[in-house]
Coordinates of N, CA and C in Angstrom, one line a residue:
M378 N -16.8 -3.5 127.4 CA -15.4 -2.5 127.7 C -15.4 -0.9 128.0
A379 N -14.5 -0.7 129.0 CA -15.1 0.8 129.2 C -14.1 1.4 128.0
D380 N -14.6 3.1 127.9 CA -14.4 3.7 127.1 C -12.9 4.3 127.3
K381 N -11.8 4.2 126.8 CA -10.6 4.6 127.5 C -9.8 5.5 127.1
S382 N -11.0 6.4 126.6 CA -10.6 7.5 125.6 C -10.9 8.9 126.3
R383 N -11.6 8.6 127.6 CA -12.1 9.7 128.2 C -11.7 10.5 129.3
W384 N -10.3 9.7 130.0 CA -9.6 10.2 131.0 C -8.6 11.4 130.8
G385 N -8.4 11.7 129.5 CA -7.3 12.8 129.5 C -6.1 12.3 129.8
I386 N -5.8 11.0 129.7 CA -4.3 10.3 130.2 C -3.2 10.9 129.5
E387 N -2.2 11.3 129.9 CA -0.9 11.7 129.1 C -0.6 10.9 128.0
V388 N 0.3 11.1 127.0 CA 0.8 10.7 125.9 C 2.1 10.1 126.5
G389 N 2.3 8.8 126.3 CA 3.5 8.2 126.2 C 3.0 6.6 127.5
M390 N 1.6 7.0 128.0 CA 1.3 5.9 129.0 C 1.1 4.6 128.5
G391 N 0.9 4.4 127.3 CA 1.0 3.0 126.7 C 1.2 1.8 127.5
R392 N 2.5 1.9 127.8 CA 2.9 0.7 127.8 C 2.9 0.2 129.3
Y393 N 2.0 1.0 129.9 CA 1.2 0.6 131.5 C -0.2 0.5 131.5
L394 N -0.6 0.2 130.4 CA -2.1 -0.2 130.3 C -1.8 -1.8 129.2
K395 N -0.7 -2.3 129.0 CA -0.8 -3.1 128.2 C -1.2 -4.6 129.1
P396 N -2.2 -5.7 128.6 CA -2.1 -6.9 129.6 C -0.8 -7.7 129.4
D397 N -0.8 -8.5 130.3 CA 0.3 -9.9 130.6 C -0.1 -10.9 131.2
M398 N 0.9 -11.7 131.5 CA 0.5 -13.2 131.9 C -0.2 -12.9 133.4
F399 N 0.5 -12.4 134.4 CA -0.9 -12.1 135.5 C -1.8 -10.6 135.6
C400 N -1.3 -10.0 134.8 CA -2.2 -8.4 134.7 C -3.2 -8.9 133.4
D401 N -4.0 -9.8 133.6 CA -4.7 -10.0 132.3 C -5.8 -9.4 132.4
S402 N -5.3 -7.9 132.0 CA -6.6 -7.2 131.7 C -7.9 -7.1 130.9
N403 N -7.3 -7.9 129.8 CA -8.0 -8.0 128.8 C -9.1 -9.2 129.2
A404 N -8.6 -9.8 130.1 CA -9.8 -11.3 130.5 C -11.4 -10.8 130.5
K405 N -12.3 -11.6 130.0 CA -13.8 -11.1 130.1 C -14.3 -10.9 131.3
N406 N -13.7 -11.8 132.3 CA -14.5 -11.6 133.7 C -14.2 -10.2 133.9
I407 N -12.8 -9.8 133.7 CA -12.3 -8.2 134.6 C -13.0 -7.5 133.4
S408 N -13.2 -7.5 132.2 CA -13.6 -6.4 131.4 C -15.3 -6.4 132.0
R409 N -15.7 -7.4 132.2 CA -17.4 -7.4 132.7 C -17.6 -6.6 133.9
I410 N -16.6 -6.7 134.8 CA -16.7 -6.3 136.2 C -16.7 -4.8 136.0
V411 N -15.4 -4.4 135.4 CA -14.8 -2.9 135.4 C -16.4 -2.4 134.7
S412 N -17.3 -2.7 133.5 CA -18.1 -2.0 132.9 C -19.1 -1.9 133.6
S413 N -19.5 -3.2 134.6 CA -20.5 -2.8 135.5 C -20.6 -2.1 136.4
L414 N -19.2 -1.8 137.1 CA -18.8 -1.0 138.2 C -18.8 0.4 137.7
V415 N -18.4 0.7 136.8 CA -18.0 2.3 136.1 C -18.6 2.6 134.6
D416 N -19.6 3.2 135.1 CA -20.6 3.7 134.0 C -19.8 4.8 133.2
K417 N -20.3 4.9 132.1 CA -19.5 6.1 130.8 C -19.6 7.3 131.5
D418 N -20.4 7.7 132.5 CA -20.6 9.2 132.9 C -20.0 9.8 134.3
R419 N -19.1 8.3 134.9 CA -18.8 8.4 135.9 C -17.5 9.2 136.3
P420 N -17.2 10.3 137.0 CA -16.2 11.0 137.1 C -14.8 10.4 137.6
F421 N -13.4 10.6 137.0 CA -12.4 9.8 137.3 C -12.4 9.6 138.7
T422 N -12.4 10.6 139.8 CA -11.9 10.3 140.9 C -13.3 9.6 141.5
E423 N -14.0 9.4 141.0 CA -15.3 8.6 141.7 C -14.9 7.1 141.0
A424 N -14.5 6.9 139.8 CA -14.3 5.7 139.2 C -12.9 4.8 139.9
V425 N -11.8 5.6 140.2 CA -11.0 5.0 140.6 C -11.2 4.6 142.1
K426 N -11.8 5.3 143.0 CA -12.4 5.0 144.3 C -13.5 3.8 144.3
I427 N -14.1 3.5 143.2 CA -15.0 2.3 143.0 C -14.2 1.4 143.1
I428 N -13.3 1.3 141.9 CA -12.5 0.0 141.5 C -11.3 -0.3 143.0
Y429 N -10.9 0.7 143.5 CA -9.7 0.3 144.6 C -11.1 -0.4 145.7
H430 N -12.4 0.1 146.1 CA -12.8 -0.2 147.3 C -13.6 -1.5 146.9
F431 N -13.8 -1.7 145.8 CA -14.4 -3.2 145.3 C -13.3 -4.2 145.8
V432 N -12.0 -3.9 145.0 CA -10.7 -5.2 145.0 C -10.6 -4.9 146.8
K433 N -10.6 -4.0 147.3 CA -10.1 -4.0 148.9 C -11.2 -4.8 149.6
N434 N -12.4 -4.8 149.7 CA -13.7 -5.4 150.4 C -14.3 -6.6 149.8
N435 N -14.2 -6.6 148.5 CA -14.8 -7.8 147.9 C -14.0 -9.2 147.6
I436 N -12.9 -8.5 147.6 CA -11.4 -9.9 147.4 C -10.8 -9.9 148.9
W437 N -11.0 -11.2 149.3 CA -10.7 -11.6 150.6 C -8.9 -11.5 150.8
F438 N -8.3 -10.9 151.8 CA -6.9 -11.2 151.8 C -6.5 -12.3 152.7
C439 N -5.8 -13.2 152.0 CA -5.4 -14.6 152.7 C -4.2 -15.2 152.1
G440 N -3.3 -15.0 153.0 CA -1.9 -15.9 152.7 C -0.8 -15.0 152.2
P441 N 0.4 -15.4 152.6 CA 1.6 -14.8 151.8 C 1.5 -15.2 150.9
P442 N 2.6 -14.3 149.9 CA 2.8 -14.4 148.3 C 3.5 -15.4 148.2
G443 N 3.2 -16.1 148.4 CA 3.9 -17.6 147.5 C 3.6 -17.8 146.3
T444 N 2.1 -17.7 145.7 CA 1.9 -18.3 144.5 C 1.1 -17.0 143.9
L445 N 1.5 -16.4 143.0 CA 0.7 -15.1 142.2 C 0.0 -16.2 141.0
I446 N -1.3 -15.5 140.8 CA -2.1 -16.1 139.9 C -2.5 -15.1 139.0
P447 N -2.8 -15.6 137.7 CA -3.5 -14.5 136.9 C -4.5 -13.8 137.4
S448 N -5.2 -12.3 137.2 CA -5.8 -11.8 137.8 C -7.2 -12.1 137.6
S449 N -7.5 -12.5 136.5 CA -8.9 -13.3 136.2 C -9.2 -14.3 136.9
K450 N -8.2 -15.1 137.3 CA -8.5 -16.0 138.5 C -8.5 -15.7 140.1
T451 N -7.8 -14.7 140.1 CA -8.2 -14.2 141.8 C -9.5 -13.4 141.7
L452 N -9.9 -12.9 140.8 CA -11.3 -12.3 140.6 C -12.4 -13.6 140.8
S453 N -12.3 -14.8 140.0 CA -13.2 -15.7 140.2 C -12.8 -16.2 141.4
A454 N -12.1 -16.4 141.8 CA -11.7 -16.8 143.7 C -12.4 -16.2 144.3
G455 N -12.4 -14.8 144.6 CA -12.8 -14.0 145.2 C -11.7 -14.2 146.8
K456 N -10.7 -14.4 146.2 CA -9.7 -14.2 147.7 C -8.3 -14.7 146.7
G457 N -7.0 -13.6 147.9 CA -5.9 -13.6 147.5 C -5.0 -13.2 148.0
C458 N -3.6 -13.5 148.1 CA -2.8 -13.0 148.7 C -2.3 -11.5 148.4
A459 N -1.6 -10.7 149.1 CA -1.4 -9.5 149.0 C -1.0 -9.0 147.3
N460 N -0.1 -9.7 146.8 CA 0.4 -9.3 145.6 C -0.6 -9.9 144.6
S461 N -1.6 -10.9 144.6 CA -2.6 -11.3 143.8 C -3.6 -10.0 144.1
K462 N -4.0 -9.5 144.9 CA -4.6 -8.5 145.1 C -4.4 -7.2 144.5
S463 N -3.2 -7.1 144.8 CA -2.5 -5.7 143.8 C -2.4 -5.8 142.5
A464 N -2.1 -6.9 142.0 CA -2.4 -7.6 140.1 C -3.6 -7.1 139.6
L465 N -4.4 -8.0 140.6 CA -6.2 -7.6 140.3 C -6.1 -6.1 140.2
L466 N -6.1 -5.1 141.4 CA -6.3 -4.0 141.1 C -5.7 -3.1 139.8
V467 N -4.4 -3.2 139.9 CA -3.9 -3.2 138.6 C -4.8 -3.5 137.0
S468 N -4.9 -4.7 137.0 CA -5.3 -4.6 135.8 C -6.7 -4.1 135.3
M469 N -7.6 -4.3 136.7 CA -9.0 -3.3 136.4 C -8.7 -1.8 136.2
F470 N -7.6 -1.4 136.7 CA -7.4 0.0 136.2 C -6.9 0.1 134.8
R471 N -6.4 -0.9 134.5 CA -5.8 -0.8 133.1 C -7.0 -1.0 132.0
S472 N -7.7 -2.1 132.4 CA -8.9 -2.2 131.6 C -9.7 -1.0 131.7
L473 N -9.9 -0.2 132.7 CA -10.6 1.0 132.3 C -9.8 2.1 131.7
G474 N -8.5 1.7 131.5 CA -7.7 3.1 130.6 C -7.2 3.7 131.2
I475 N -6.8 3.4 132.7 CA -5.9 4.2 133.7 C -4.8 3.1 134.1
P476 N -3.5 3.9 133.6 CA -2.1 3.4 134.0 C -1.9 3.2 135.2
A477 N -1.3 2.1 135.6 CA -1.2 1.5 136.5 C 0.2 0.6 136.6
Y478 N 1.2 0.5 137.5 CA 2.0 -0.5 137.4 C 2.6 -0.9 139.0
F479 N 3.9 -1.4 139.3 CA 4.1 -2.1 140.5 C 5.7 -1.2 140.7
Q480 N 5.5 -1.1 142.3 CA 7.2 -0.9 142.7 C 7.6 -2.3 143.2
A481 N 8.3 -2.6 143.0 CA 8.7 -4.2 143.7 C 9.8 -3.9 145.0
F482 N 9.3 -4.7 146.4 CA 10.3 -4.5 147.0 C 10.4 -6.1 147.3
L483 N 11.3 -6.4 148.5 CA 11.6 -7.8 149.4 C 11.3 -7.1 150.8
I484 N 10.2 -7.5 151.1 CA 9.8 -7.5 152.5 C 10.1 -8.6 153.7
S485 N 10.3 -8.2 155.1 CA 10.9 -9.1 155.7 C 9.9 -10.2 156.1
G486 N 9.9 -11.5 156.2 CA 9.2 -12.6 156.6 C 8.7 -12.2 158.1
T487 N 8.8 -11.4 158.8 CA 8.2 -11.2 160.1 C 6.6 -10.8 160.1
V488 N 6.4 -10.3 158.5 CA 5.3 -9.7 158.4 C 4.2 -10.7 159.1
F489 N 4.4 -12.1 158.8 CA 3.4 -13.1 159.0 C 3.6 -14.0 160.6
S490 N 4.7 -13.1 161.5 CA 4.9 -13.8 162.4 C 3.9 -14.4 163.4
E491 N 3.2 -13.9 163.5 CA 1.3 -13.9 164.7 C 1.0 -15.3 164.2
Y492 N 1.0 -15.7 162.5 CA 0.5 -17.0 162.6 C 1.5 -18.5 162.2
I493 N 2.9 -18.1 162.6 CA 3.8 -19.1 162.5 C 3.9 -19.6 164.2
P494 N 3.4 -21.4 164.3 CA 3.9 -21.6 165.6 C 5.4 -21.6 165.9
S495 N 5.9 -21.7 167.4 CA 7.0 -21.4 168.0 C 7.9 -22.5 167.2
Y496 N 7.2 -23.8 167.0 CA 8.1 -24.7 166.5 C 8.8 -24.7 165.2
L497 N 7.8 -23.8 164.4 CA 8.4 -23.5 163.1 C 9.3 -22.3 162.9
K498 N 9.6 -21.6 163.9 CA 9.7 -20.3 164.0 C 11.4 -20.3 162.7
N499 N 12.2 -21.5 163.1 CA 13.1 -21.6 162.4 C 13.0 -22.1 160.6
Y500 N 11.6 -21.8 160.4 CA 11.6 -22.1 158.8 C 10.9 -21.2 158.2
K501 N 10.6 -19.9 159.2 CA 9.9 -18.9 158.2 C 10.8 -18.6 157.5
E502 N 10.2 -17.8 156.4 CA 10.8 -16.9 155.4 C 11.6 -15.9 156.0
K503 N 12.7 -15.7 155.3 CA 13.2 -14.3 155.3 C 12.9 -13.4 154.9
Y504 N 12.5 -13.6 153.8 CA 11.7 -12.4 153.0 C 10.5 -12.7 151.9
Y505 N 9.8 -11.8 151.5 CA 8.8 -12.2 150.6 C 9.2 -10.9 149.5
L506 N 8.7 -11.3 148.2 CA 8.8 -10.5 147.0 C 7.1 -9.5 147.3
H507 N 7.3 -8.4 147.3 CA 6.1 -7.7 147.5 C 6.0 -6.8 146.5
L508 N 4.6 -6.5 145.3 CA 4.3 -5.4 144.9 C 3.4 -4.7 145.4
R509 N 3.8 -3.6 145.4 CA 3.1 -2.4 145.8 C 2.5 -1.7 144.5
P510 N 0.9 -1.5 144.4 CA 0.7 -1.1 143.3 C 0.5 0.4 143.3
L511 N 0.7 1.3 142.0 CA 0.6 2.4 141.7 C -0.5 2.9 140.5
V512 N -1.2 4.0 140.8 CA -2.0 4.4 139.6 C -1.9 5.7 139.6
R513 N -1.7 6.2 138.0 CA -1.8 7.4 137.7 C -2.8 8.3 138.0
I514 N -2.9 9.3 138.8 CA -4.0 10.0 139.3 C -3.7 11.5 139.0
K515 N -4.1 12.3 138.1 CA -3.6 14.0 138.3 C -2.4 14.2 138.0
K516 N -1.7 13.3 137.0 CA -0.2 13.1 136.3 C 0.5 12.8 137.4
K517 N 0.4 12.3 138.6 CA 1.0 11.9 139.5 C 1.2 10.1 139.7
W518 N 1.8 9.6 140.2 CA 1.9 8.1 140.4 C 1.9 8.1 142.0
I519 N 0.6 7.5 142.1 CA 0.1 7.6 143.6 C 0.4 5.9 144.1
S520 N 0.6 5.4 145.2 CA 0.3 4.2 145.7 C -0.7 4.0 146.5
V521 N -1.5 2.7 146.0 CA -2.7 2.3 146.4 C -2.6 0.9 147.2
E522 N -1.7 0.9 147.8 CA -1.3 -0.4 148.7 C -2.3 -0.8 149.4
G523 N -2.9 0.3 150.3 CA -3.8 -0.2 151.0 C -5.1 -0.9 150.7
V524 N -4.9 -1.4 149.2 CA -6.2 -2.0 148.7 C -6.1 -3.5 149.4
I525 N -4.7 -3.9 149.8 CA -4.6 -5.1 150.4 C -5.8 -5.9 151.6
P526 N -5.6 -5.3 153.0 CA -6.3 -5.6 153.8 C -7.9 -5.4 153.7
D527 N -8.9 -6.3 153.5 CA -10.4 -6.2 153.5 C -10.9 -6.0 154.6
D528 N -12.1 -5.2 154.8 CA -12.5 -4.5 156.1 C -12.9 -5.8 156.9
K529 N -13.5 -6.9 156.3 CA -13.7 -7.8 157.3 C -12.4 -8.3 158.1
F530 N -11.3 -8.6 157.4 CA -10.2 -8.9 158.1 C -9.6 -8.0 159.2
L531 N -9.7 -6.8 158.9 CA -9.2 -6.1 160.0 C -10.2 -5.8 161.1
E532 N -11.5 -5.6 160.6 CA -12.7 -6.0 162.1 C -12.4 -7.0 162.9
T533 N -12.2 -8.2 162.2 CA -12.1 -9.3 163.2 C -11.1 -9.3 164.1
I534 N -9.8 -8.9 163.1 CA -8.7 -8.7 164.2 C -8.9 -7.6 165.0
M535 N -9.4 -6.4 164.9 CA -9.8 -5.6 166.0 C -10.5 -6.1 167.5
K536 N -11.4 -7.0 166.9 CA -12.0 -7.8 167.7 C -11.6 -8.4 168.7
K537 N -10.7 -8.9 167.9 CA -9.8 -10.2 168.9 C -8.8 -9.2 169.4
R538 N -8.3 -8.6 169.2 CA -7.2 -7.8 169.7 C -7.4 -6.2 170.7
S539 N -7.4 -5.4 170.0 CA -7.6 -4.1 170.5 C -7.6 -3.0 169.4
L540 N -8.3 -1.6 169.8 CA -8.1 -1.0 168.6 C -6.8 -0.3 168.5
S541 N -5.8 -0.3 169.5 CA -4.7 0.0 169.3 C -3.3 -0.7 169.2
H542 N -4.2 -2.0 169.1 CA -3.0 -2.9 168.5 C -2.2 -2.6 167.2
P543 N -0.8 -2.6 167.3 CA -0.1 -2.5 165.9 C -0.6 -3.0 164.8
A544 N -0.5 -2.7 163.9 CA -0.8 -3.3 162.3 C 0.1 -3.9 161.9
K545 N 1.0 -5.2 162.8 CA 2.3 -5.6 162.4 C 2.2 -7.2 162.4
G546 N 2.8 -8.0 161.8 CA 2.7 -9.8 162.3 C 1.6 -10.4 161.7
I547 N 0.7 -9.6 161.3 CA -0.6 -10.2 160.7 C -0.9 -10.4 159.6
G548 N -0.1 -10.1 158.6 CA 0.0 -10.1 157.2 C 0.1 -8.9 156.3
I549 N 0.1 -7.8 157.6 CA 0.6 -6.6 157.2 C 1.6 -6.2 157.8
S550 N 2.1 -4.6 157.8 CA 3.4 -4.4 158.7 C 3.0 -2.6 158.4
S551 N 2.4 -1.9 159.0 CA 2.3 -0.4 159.0 C 2.6 0.3 160.0
Q552 N 3.1 1.4 159.9 CA 3.5 2.2 161.2 C 2.5 2.4 162.1
H553 N 1.1 2.8 161.7 CA -0.1 2.7 162.7 C -0.6 1.5 163.5
S554 N -1.8 1.8 164.3 CA -2.4 1.1 164.8 C -3.4 0.6 164.0
L555 N -4.3 -0.7 164.6 CA -5.1 -1.7 163.4 C -6.5 -0.1 163.6
S556 N -6.6 0.5 164.2 CA -8.0 1.3 164.2 C -7.6 2.7 163.3
K557 N -6.2 3.1 163.3 CA -5.8 4.0 162.7 C -6.0 4.0 161.0
L558 N -5.0 2.7 160.9 CA -5.1 2.0 159.6 C -6.3 2.1 159.1
K559 N -7.3 1.3 159.7 CA -8.9 1.0 159.0 C -9.3 2.6 158.6
A560 N -9.3 3.3 159.5 CA -9.9 4.4 159.3 C -9.3 5.3 158.1
I561 N -7.7 5.1 157.7 CA -7.4 5.5 156.6 C -7.6 5.3 155.6
L562 N -7.8 3.6 155.5 CA -8.1 3.0 154.2 C -9.5 3.5 154.0
D563 N -10.4 3.2 154.8 CA -11.9 3.2 154.5 C -12.1 4.7 153.7
S564 N -11.2 5.7 154.4 CA -11.6 7.0 153.6 C -10.8 7.5 152.5
W565 N -10.5 6.5 152.0 CA -9.8 6.8 150.7 C -10.0 7.9 149.8
D566 N -9.7 9.1 149.6 CA -10.3 10.1 148.6 C -10.2 9.8 147.2
G567 N -9.6 9.3 146.6 CA -9.0 8.8 145.4 C -7.7 9.7 144.9
E568 N -7.2 10.2 145.8 CA -6.3 11.2 145.6 C -4.8 10.7 146.3
S569 N -5.1 10.5 147.7 CA -3.7 10.4 148.3 C -3.4 8.9 148.1
E570 N -2.0 8.8 149.0 CA -1.6 7.4 148.8 C -2.1 6.7 150.0
T571 N -1.9 5.5 150.0 CA -2.2 4.6 151.1 C -1.1 3.6 151.0
F572 N -0.7 2.8 152.3 CA 0.0 1.8 152.7 C -0.3 1.1 153.7
C573 N 0.1 -0.3 153.5 CA 0.0 -1.2 154.7 C 1.2 -2.1 154.9
M574 N 2.3 -1.7 154.1 CA 3.4 -2.7 154.3 C 4.8 -2.1 154.5
D575 N 4.6 -0.4 154.5 CA 5.7 0.4 154.6 C 6.7 0.2 155.5
S576 N 6.3 -0.6 156.6 CA 7.2 -0.8 157.8 C 7.9 -2.0 157.8
S577 N 8.1 -2.9 156.6 CA 8.3 -4.0 156.5 C 9.4 -4.4 155.1
V578 N 9.8 -3.4 154.4 CA 10.3 -3.3 153.6 C 12.0 -3.1 153.5
T579 N 12.5 -4.6 153.2 CA 14.0 -4.4 153.4 C 14.7 -3.8 151.9
T580 N 14.4 -4.2 150.7 CA 15.0 -3.8 149.5 C 14.2 -3.5 148.5
S581 N 14.3 -2.5 147.8 CA 14.0 -1.9 146.7 C 14.5 -2.7 145.4
L582 N 13.0 -2.8 144.5 CA 13.6 -3.9 143.2 C 13.3 -2.7 142.3
G583 N 12.7 -1.5 142.5 CA 12.3 -0.9 141.3 C 11.0 -0.7 140.7
E584 N 11.1 -0.4 139.4 CA 9.6 -0.4 138.9 C 9.6 -1.7 138.2
V585 N 8.1 -2.0 137.9 CA 7.9 -3.0 137.4 C 6.5 -3.1 136.5
I586 N 6.6 -3.3 135.6 CA 5.2 -3.1 134.9 C 4.5 -4.6 134.2
D587 N 5.0 -5.4 133.7 CA 5.2 -7.0 133.8 C 5.9 -7.9 135.1
V588 N 5.3 -8.2 135.9 CA 6.0 -9.1 136.8 C 6.5 -10.4 136.6
S589 N 6.1 -10.8 135.2 CA 6.1 -12.5 135.4 C 7.8 -12.9 135.5
N590 N 8.5 -12.3 134.9 CA 10.2 -12.9 135.5 C 10.6 -12.6 136.6
L591 N 10.1 -11.3 137.5 CA 10.5 -10.8 138.9 C 9.9 -11.8 139.6
Y592 N 8.3 -12.3 139.2 CA 8.1 -13.4 140.4 C 8.5 -15.0 140.3
L593 N 9.2 -15.1 138.7 CA 9.6 -16.5 138.6 C 11.2 -16.5 139.6
K594 N 11.9 -15.3 139.8 CA 12.9 -15.1 140.3 C 13.0 -15.6 141.6
Y595 N 11.6 -14.7 142.3 CA 11.3 -14.4 144.0 C 10.7 -15.4 144.6
R596 N 9.8 -16.5 143.7 CA 8.7 -17.2 144.2 C 9.2 -18.2 145.1
K597 N 8.2 -18.4 145.9 CA 8.9 -19.7 147.3 C 8.2 -21.1 146.6
N598 N 8.7 -21.8 146.4 CA 8.2 -22.9 146.0 C 8.7 -24.2 146.3
S599 N 9.5 -23.9 147.8 CA 10.0 -25.4 148.3 C 9.2 -26.0 149.2
I600 N 9.0 -27.2 149.3 CA 8.3 -27.9 150.3 C 7.7 -27.2 151.3
V601 N 8.6 -26.8 152.0 CA 8.5 -25.9 153.6 C 7.7 -24.6 153.2
S602 N 8.2 -24.3 152.3 CA 7.6 -23.0 151.9 C 6.1 -23.2 151.8
R603 N 5.8 -23.9 150.8 CA 4.4 -24.4 151.0 C 3.4 -25.0 151.8
I604 N 4.2 -25.4 152.9 CA 3.5 -26.2 153.9 C 3.2 -25.0 155.1
V605 N 3.9 -24.2 155.2 CA 3.9 -22.9 156.0 C 3.4 -21.9 155.3
S606 N 2.9 -21.7 154.2 CA 2.0 -20.9 153.2 C 0.5 -21.4 153.6
S607 N 0.8 -22.7 153.5 CA -1.1 -23.4 153.8 C -1.2 -23.1 155.1
M608 N -0.4 -23.1 156.0 CA -0.9 -22.8 157.5 C -0.8 -21.8 157.7
I609 N -0.3 -20.6 157.1 CA -0.7 -19.0 157.2 C -2.2 -18.7 156.7
E610 N -2.4 -19.3 155.7 CA -3.4 -18.9 155.3 C -4.8 -19.3 155.6
K611 N -4.6 -20.6 156.1 CA -5.8 -21.0 156.9 C -6.2 -20.6 158.7
K612 N -5.0 -20.0 158.8 CA -5.0 -19.2 160.1 C -5.7 -18.0 159.9
M613 N -5.5 -17.4 158.6 CA -6.0 -16.4 158.4 C -7.6 -16.1 158.1
E614 N -7.8 -17.3 157.1 CA -9.2 -17.3 156.9 C -10.0 -17.9 158.5
A615 N -9.4 -18.8 159.1 CA -9.9 -19.0 160.5 C -10.4 -17.8 161.4
I616 N -9.4 -16.9 161.2 CA -9.7 -15.9 161.9 C -10.7 -14.8 162.0
R617 N -10.9 -14.7 160.1 CA -12.1 -13.8 159.4 C -13.3 -14.8 160.0
T618 N -13.3 -15.9 159.9 CA -15.0 -16.7 159.9 C -14.9 -16.7 161.7
S619 N -14.3 -16.5 162.3 CA -14.5 -16.9 163.7 C -15.4 -16.1 164.6
L620 N -15.7 -15.0 163.9 CA -16.9 -14.4 164.9 C -18.1 -14.0 164.1

């Protein structure tokens, strides 16, 4: 278990460190990987960058946020939807003793438009619940939403389209081109904010520390939703492994 006393975190941050159903930061596999990645002498900025890039590039981004699972299972699976990757990042930060939570939003279902065939357009979701992870850095809450798309995913998309292709409709929704977004996310300095869903937000649901109740309210669990979600996930994985 990481030494949680060495970061100099402000008083009153305890509620942002507690484990819960989905952010099970006390799970053994999460504690083990955090301890193996961040040794006791690691400076704070290096520590947050290591955790961020581990989740970003070692956990494959696949599928819409229809099914949120405990972070320990996302880590074991090595893949997850946007919300699952964000929850794992928050869990690993909490395990390390660094406060983290979410801003919750509804985002437009068009974020996955390129994966849905024309005959199913009328069945696409109007919105998805989206969890933007935030971490406490230098007494500020910093968005680390850019953890969602892994390098392999973005590289493959760029080879199939173009460097200037808009980063929209492919599971992310950014104001930048694919090449610009990838450059920003790859060079994260451990202090600035990162985003990848900023242009698809429709409704803000506020701050969320434990997402359990919110997820149950907004989860997509109809037969049609499950079919479309499975199709999107298969297409995303096919794109990544096609080159």
